[in-house]
Short mmCIF file of N, CA and C in Angstrom, two decimals:
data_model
loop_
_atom_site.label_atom_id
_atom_site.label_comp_id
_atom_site.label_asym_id
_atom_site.label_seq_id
_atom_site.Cartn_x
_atom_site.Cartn_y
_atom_site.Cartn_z
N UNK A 1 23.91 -22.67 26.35
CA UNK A 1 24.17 -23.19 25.02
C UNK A 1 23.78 -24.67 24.92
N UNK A 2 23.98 -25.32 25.91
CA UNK A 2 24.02 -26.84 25.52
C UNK A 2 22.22 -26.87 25.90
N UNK A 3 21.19 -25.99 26.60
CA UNK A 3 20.16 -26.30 26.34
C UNK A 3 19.55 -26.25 24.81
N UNK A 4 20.42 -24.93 24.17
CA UNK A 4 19.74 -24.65 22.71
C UNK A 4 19.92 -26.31 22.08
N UNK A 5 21.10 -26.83 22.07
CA UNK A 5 21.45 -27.59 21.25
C UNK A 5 20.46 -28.77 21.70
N UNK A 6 20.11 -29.04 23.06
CA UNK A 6 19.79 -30.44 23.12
C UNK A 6 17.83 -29.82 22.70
N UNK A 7 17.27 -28.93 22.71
CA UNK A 7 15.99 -28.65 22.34
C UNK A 7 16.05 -28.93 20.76
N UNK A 8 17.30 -28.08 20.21
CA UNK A 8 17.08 -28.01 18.40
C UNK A 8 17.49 -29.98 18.22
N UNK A 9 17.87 -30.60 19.34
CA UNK A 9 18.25 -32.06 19.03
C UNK A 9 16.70 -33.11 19.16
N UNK A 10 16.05 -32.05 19.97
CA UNK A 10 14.75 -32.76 20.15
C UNK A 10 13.97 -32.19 19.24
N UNK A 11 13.79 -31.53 18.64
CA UNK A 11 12.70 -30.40 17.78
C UNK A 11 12.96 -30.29 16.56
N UNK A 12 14.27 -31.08 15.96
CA UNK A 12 15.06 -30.86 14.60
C UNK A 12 15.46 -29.53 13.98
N UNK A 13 15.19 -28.55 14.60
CA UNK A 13 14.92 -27.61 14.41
C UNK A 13 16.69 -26.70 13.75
N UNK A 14 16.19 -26.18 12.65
CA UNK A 14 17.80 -25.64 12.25
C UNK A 14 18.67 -24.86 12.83
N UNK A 15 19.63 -24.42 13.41
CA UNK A 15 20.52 -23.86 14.14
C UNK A 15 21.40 -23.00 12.88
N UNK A 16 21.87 -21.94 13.46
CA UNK A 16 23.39 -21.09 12.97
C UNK A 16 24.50 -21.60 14.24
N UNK A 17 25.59 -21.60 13.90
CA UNK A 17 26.84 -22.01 14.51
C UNK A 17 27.49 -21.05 13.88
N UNK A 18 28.68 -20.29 14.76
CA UNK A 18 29.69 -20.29 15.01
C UNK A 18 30.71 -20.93 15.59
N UNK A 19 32.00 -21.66 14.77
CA UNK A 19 32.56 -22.62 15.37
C UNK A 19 34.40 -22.09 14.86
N UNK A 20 35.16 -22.77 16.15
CA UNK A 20 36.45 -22.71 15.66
C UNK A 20 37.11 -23.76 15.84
N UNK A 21 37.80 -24.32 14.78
CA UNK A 21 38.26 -25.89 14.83
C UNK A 21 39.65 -26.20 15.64
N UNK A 22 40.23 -26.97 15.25
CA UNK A 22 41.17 -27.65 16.14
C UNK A 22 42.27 -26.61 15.60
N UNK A 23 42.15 -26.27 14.39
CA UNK A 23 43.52 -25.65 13.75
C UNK A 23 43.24 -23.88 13.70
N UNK A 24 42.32 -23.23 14.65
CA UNK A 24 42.03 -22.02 14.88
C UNK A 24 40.75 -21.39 13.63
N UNK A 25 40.67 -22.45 12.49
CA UNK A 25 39.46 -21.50 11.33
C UNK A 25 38.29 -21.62 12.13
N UNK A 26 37.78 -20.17 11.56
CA UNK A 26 36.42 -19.91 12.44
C UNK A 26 35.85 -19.86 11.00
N UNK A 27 34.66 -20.43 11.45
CA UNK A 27 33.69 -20.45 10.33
C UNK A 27 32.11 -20.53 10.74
N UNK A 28 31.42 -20.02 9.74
CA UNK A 28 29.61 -19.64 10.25
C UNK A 28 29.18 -21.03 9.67
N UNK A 29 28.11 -22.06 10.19
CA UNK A 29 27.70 -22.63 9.87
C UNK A 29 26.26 -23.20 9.95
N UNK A 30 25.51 -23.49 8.94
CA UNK A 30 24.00 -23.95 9.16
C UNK A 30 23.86 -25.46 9.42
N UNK A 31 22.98 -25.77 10.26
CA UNK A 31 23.21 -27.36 11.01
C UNK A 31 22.01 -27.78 11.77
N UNK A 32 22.26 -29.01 11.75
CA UNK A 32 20.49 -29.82 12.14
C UNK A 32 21.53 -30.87 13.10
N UNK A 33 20.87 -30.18 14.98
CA UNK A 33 21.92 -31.13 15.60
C UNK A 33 20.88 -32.80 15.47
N UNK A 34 21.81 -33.56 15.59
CA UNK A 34 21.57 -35.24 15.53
C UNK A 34 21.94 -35.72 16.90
N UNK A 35 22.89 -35.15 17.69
CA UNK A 35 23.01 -35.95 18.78
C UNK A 35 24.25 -35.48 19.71
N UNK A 36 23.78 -34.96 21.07
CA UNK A 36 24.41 -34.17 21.99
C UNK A 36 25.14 -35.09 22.74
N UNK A 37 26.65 -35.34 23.08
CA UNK A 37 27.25 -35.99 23.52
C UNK A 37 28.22 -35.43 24.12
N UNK A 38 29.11 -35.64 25.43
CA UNK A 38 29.39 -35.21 26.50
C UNK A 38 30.50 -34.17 25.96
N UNK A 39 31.37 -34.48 25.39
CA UNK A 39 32.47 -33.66 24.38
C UNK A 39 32.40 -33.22 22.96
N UNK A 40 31.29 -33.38 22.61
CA UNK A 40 31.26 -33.13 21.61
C UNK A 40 29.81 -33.38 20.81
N UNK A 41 29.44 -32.56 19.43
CA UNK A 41 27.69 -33.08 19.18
C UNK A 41 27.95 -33.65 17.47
N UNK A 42 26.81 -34.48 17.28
CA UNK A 42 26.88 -34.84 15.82
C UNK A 42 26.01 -33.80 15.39
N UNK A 43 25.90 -33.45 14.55
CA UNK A 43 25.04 -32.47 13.24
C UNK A 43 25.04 -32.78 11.87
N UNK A 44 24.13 -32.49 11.46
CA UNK A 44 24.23 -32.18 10.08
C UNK A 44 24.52 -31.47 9.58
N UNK A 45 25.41 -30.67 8.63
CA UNK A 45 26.08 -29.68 8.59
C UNK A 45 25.81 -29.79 6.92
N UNK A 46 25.08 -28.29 6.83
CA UNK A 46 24.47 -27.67 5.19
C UNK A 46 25.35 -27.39 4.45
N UNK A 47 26.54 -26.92 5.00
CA UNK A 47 27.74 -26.24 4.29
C UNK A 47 29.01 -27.42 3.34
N UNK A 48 28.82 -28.47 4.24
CA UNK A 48 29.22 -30.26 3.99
C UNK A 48 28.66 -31.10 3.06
N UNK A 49 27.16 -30.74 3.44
CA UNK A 49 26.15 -31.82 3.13
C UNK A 49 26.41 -32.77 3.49
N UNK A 50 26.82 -33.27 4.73
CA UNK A 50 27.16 -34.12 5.65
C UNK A 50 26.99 -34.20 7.12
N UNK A 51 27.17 -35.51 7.93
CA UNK A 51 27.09 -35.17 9.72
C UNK A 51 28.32 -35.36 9.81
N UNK A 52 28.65 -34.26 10.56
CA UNK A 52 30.24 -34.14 11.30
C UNK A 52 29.91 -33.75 12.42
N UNK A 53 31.14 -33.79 13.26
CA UNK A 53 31.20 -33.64 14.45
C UNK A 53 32.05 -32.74 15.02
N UNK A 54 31.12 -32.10 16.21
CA UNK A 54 31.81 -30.74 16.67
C UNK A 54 32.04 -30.75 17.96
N UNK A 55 33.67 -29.89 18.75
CA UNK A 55 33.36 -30.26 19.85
C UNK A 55 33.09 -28.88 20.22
N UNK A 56 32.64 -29.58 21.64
CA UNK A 56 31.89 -28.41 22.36
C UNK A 56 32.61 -27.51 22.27
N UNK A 57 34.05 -27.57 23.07
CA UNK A 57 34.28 -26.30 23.16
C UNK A 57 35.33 -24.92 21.88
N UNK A 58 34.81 -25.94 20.98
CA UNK A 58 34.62 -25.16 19.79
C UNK A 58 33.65 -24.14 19.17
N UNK A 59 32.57 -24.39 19.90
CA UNK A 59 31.72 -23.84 19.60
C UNK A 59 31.32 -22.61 20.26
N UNK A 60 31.45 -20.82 19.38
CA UNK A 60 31.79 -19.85 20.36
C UNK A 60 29.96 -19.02 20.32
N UNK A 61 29.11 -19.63 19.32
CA UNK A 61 28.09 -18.94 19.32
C UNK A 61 27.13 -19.89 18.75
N UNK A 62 25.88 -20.34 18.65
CA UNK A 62 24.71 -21.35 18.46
C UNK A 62 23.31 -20.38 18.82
N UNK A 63 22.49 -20.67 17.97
CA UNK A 63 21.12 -19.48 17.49
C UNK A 63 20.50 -19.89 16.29
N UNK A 64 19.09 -19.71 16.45
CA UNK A 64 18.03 -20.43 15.81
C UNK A 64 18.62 -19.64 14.38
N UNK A 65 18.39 -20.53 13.38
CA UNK A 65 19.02 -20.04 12.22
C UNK A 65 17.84 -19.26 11.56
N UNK A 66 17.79 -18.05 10.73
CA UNK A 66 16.96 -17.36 10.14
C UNK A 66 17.41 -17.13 8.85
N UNK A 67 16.16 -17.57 8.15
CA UNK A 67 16.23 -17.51 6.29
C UNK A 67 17.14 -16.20 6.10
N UNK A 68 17.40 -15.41 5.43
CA UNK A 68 17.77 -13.80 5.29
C UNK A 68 17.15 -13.90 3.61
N UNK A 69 16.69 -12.84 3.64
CA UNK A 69 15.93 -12.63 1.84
C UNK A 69 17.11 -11.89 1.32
N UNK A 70 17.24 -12.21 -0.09
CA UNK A 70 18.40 -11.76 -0.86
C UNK A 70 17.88 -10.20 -1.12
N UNK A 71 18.94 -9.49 -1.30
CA UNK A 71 18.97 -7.90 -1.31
C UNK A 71 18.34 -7.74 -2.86
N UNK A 72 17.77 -6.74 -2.86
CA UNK A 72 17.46 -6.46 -4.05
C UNK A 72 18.07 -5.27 -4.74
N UNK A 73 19.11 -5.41 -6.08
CA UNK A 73 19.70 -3.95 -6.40
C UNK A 73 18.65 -3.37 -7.27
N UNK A 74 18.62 -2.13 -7.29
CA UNK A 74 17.58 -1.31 -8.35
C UNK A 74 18.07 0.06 -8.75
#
């Protein structure tokens, strides 16, 4: 995991997160890491529109993020 993060930190490259916070909410998130640090990483976080900070071991899943095309009803 911490290679994905420090490549998408070198490559800008967008990430999906799965994360669970200090107070147990798990939540899916889209994110542009900024900067890998020993306990914890800065990101940019889409869902915010902000950089916050995550700690590591919050983090239960990280994966190249993929567009998804909206469903079409007919």
């Amino acid at each position: 995991m911490i290679g994905v993060l420090n490549r998408a930190a070198d490559t800008k490259k967008i990430l999906e997160m799965i994360y669970v916070d200090g107070k147990g909410n798990m939540t899916q998130r889209k994110i542009r890491v900024v900067e890998v640090r020993e306990n914890h990483i800065l990101a940019y976080c889409y869902n915010r529109n902000q950089v916050r900070s995550f700690s590591k071991n919050g983090i239960l899943s990280v994966y190249p993020y993929k567009e998804r095309k909206g469903v079409v009803n007919g």
